[in-house]
């Protein structure tokens, strides 16, 4: 699980959750604007960040498992 620390989370303009498979397919996408609406470009940017973070987690898991 990836999550912002409290200081970052409390200042975020969007609260977004992504659950993805190891092949990049979406299992769950949930998001809320924390003040004003956000645009499609922001959603795409957040999805890209989520995928990058998930790939890092998957690599760490693969290294840890025999």
Coordinates of N, CA and C in Angstrom, one line a residue, residues 25-58:
X25 N -3.9 -3.4 -15.0 CA -5.3 -3.3 -15.1 C -5.9 -2.8 -13.8
X26 N -6.9 -2.0 -14.0 CA -7.6 -1.4 -12.8 C -8.5 -2.4 -12.1
X27 N -8.4 -2.5 -10.8 CA -9.4 -3.2 -10.0 C -10.3 -2.2 -9.3
X28 N -9.8 -1.1 -8.9 CA -10.6 -0.1 -8.2 C -10.0 1.3 -8.5
X29 N -10.8 2.2 -8.7 CA -10.4 3.6 -8.8 C -11.5 4.4 -8.1
X30 N -11.0 5.2 -7.1 CA -11.9 6.0 -6.3 C -11.3 7.3 -6.0
X31 N -12.0 8.4 -6.3 CA -11.4 9.7 -6.0 C -12.4 10.8 -5.7
X32 N -11.9 11.8 -4.9 CA -12.7 12.9 -4.5 C -11.9 14.2 -4.6
X33 N -12.5 15.2 -5.1 CA -11.9 16.5 -5.1 C -12.0 17.1 -3.7
X34 N -11.0 17.7 -3.2 CA -10.9 18.2 -1.8 C -11.1 19.7 -1.8
X35 N -11.9 20.3 -2.7 CA -12.1 21.7 -2.7 C -12.7 22.1 -4.0
X36 N -11.9 22.1 -5.1 CA -12.5 22.4 -6.4 C -12.3 21.2 -7.3
X37 N -13.1 21.1 -8.3 CA -13.1 20.0 -9.2 C -11.7 19.9 -9.9
X38 N -11.3 18.7 -10.3 CA -10.0 18.5 -11.0 C -10.3 18.0 -12.4
X39 N -9.3 18.2 -13.3 CA -9.6 17.8 -14.7 C -9.0 16.5 -15.1
X40 N -9.3 16.1 -16.3 CA -8.9 14.7 -16.8 C -7.3 14.6 -16.8
X41 N -6.6 15.7 -17.1 CA -5.2 15.6 -17.1 C -4.6 15.3 -15.7
X42 N -5.3 15.8 -14.7 CA -4.9 15.5 -13.3 C -5.1 14.0 -13.0
X43 N -6.3 13.5 -13.4 CA -6.6 12.1 -13.2 C -5.6 11.2 -13.9
X44 N -5.2 11.5 -15.1 CA -4.2 10.7 -15.9 C -2.9 10.8 -15.2
X45 N -2.5 12.0 -14.7 CA -1.3 12.1 -14.0 C -1.2 11.3 -12.7
X46 N -2.3 11.3 -12.0 CA -2.4 10.5 -10.7 C -2.4 9.0 -11.0
X47 N -3.0 8.6 -12.1 CA -3.0 7.1 -12.5 C -1.6 6.7 -12.9
X48 N -0.8 7.6 -13.6 CA 0.6 7.3 -13.9 C 1.4 7.2 -12.7
X49 N 1.2 8.1 -11.7 CA 2.0 8.0 -10.4 C 1.6 6.7 -9.7
X50 N 0.4 6.4 -9.7 CA 0.0 5.2 -9.0 C 0.6 3.9 -9.6
X51 N 0.6 3.9 -10.9 CA 1.2 2.7 -11.6 C 2.7 2.7 -11.3
X52 N 3.4 3.8 -11.3 CA 4.8 3.8 -11.0 C 5.1 3.3 -9.6
X53 N 4.3 3.7 -8.7 CA 4.5 3.3 -7.3 C 4.1 1.8 -7.1
X54 N 3.1 1.3 -7.8 CA 2.7 -0.1 -7.7 C 3.9 -0.9 -8.3
X55 N 4.5 -0.5 -9.4 CA 5.6 -1.2 -10.0 C 6.7 -1.3 -9.0
X56 N 7.0 -0.3 -8.3 CA 8.1 -0.3 -7.3 C 7.8 -1.4 -6.2
X57 N 6.5 -1.4 -5.8 CA 6.1 -2.3 -4.7 C 6.2 -3.8 -5.3
X58 N 5.8 -4.0 -6.5 CA 5.9 -5.3 -7.1 C 7.3 -5.8 -7.2

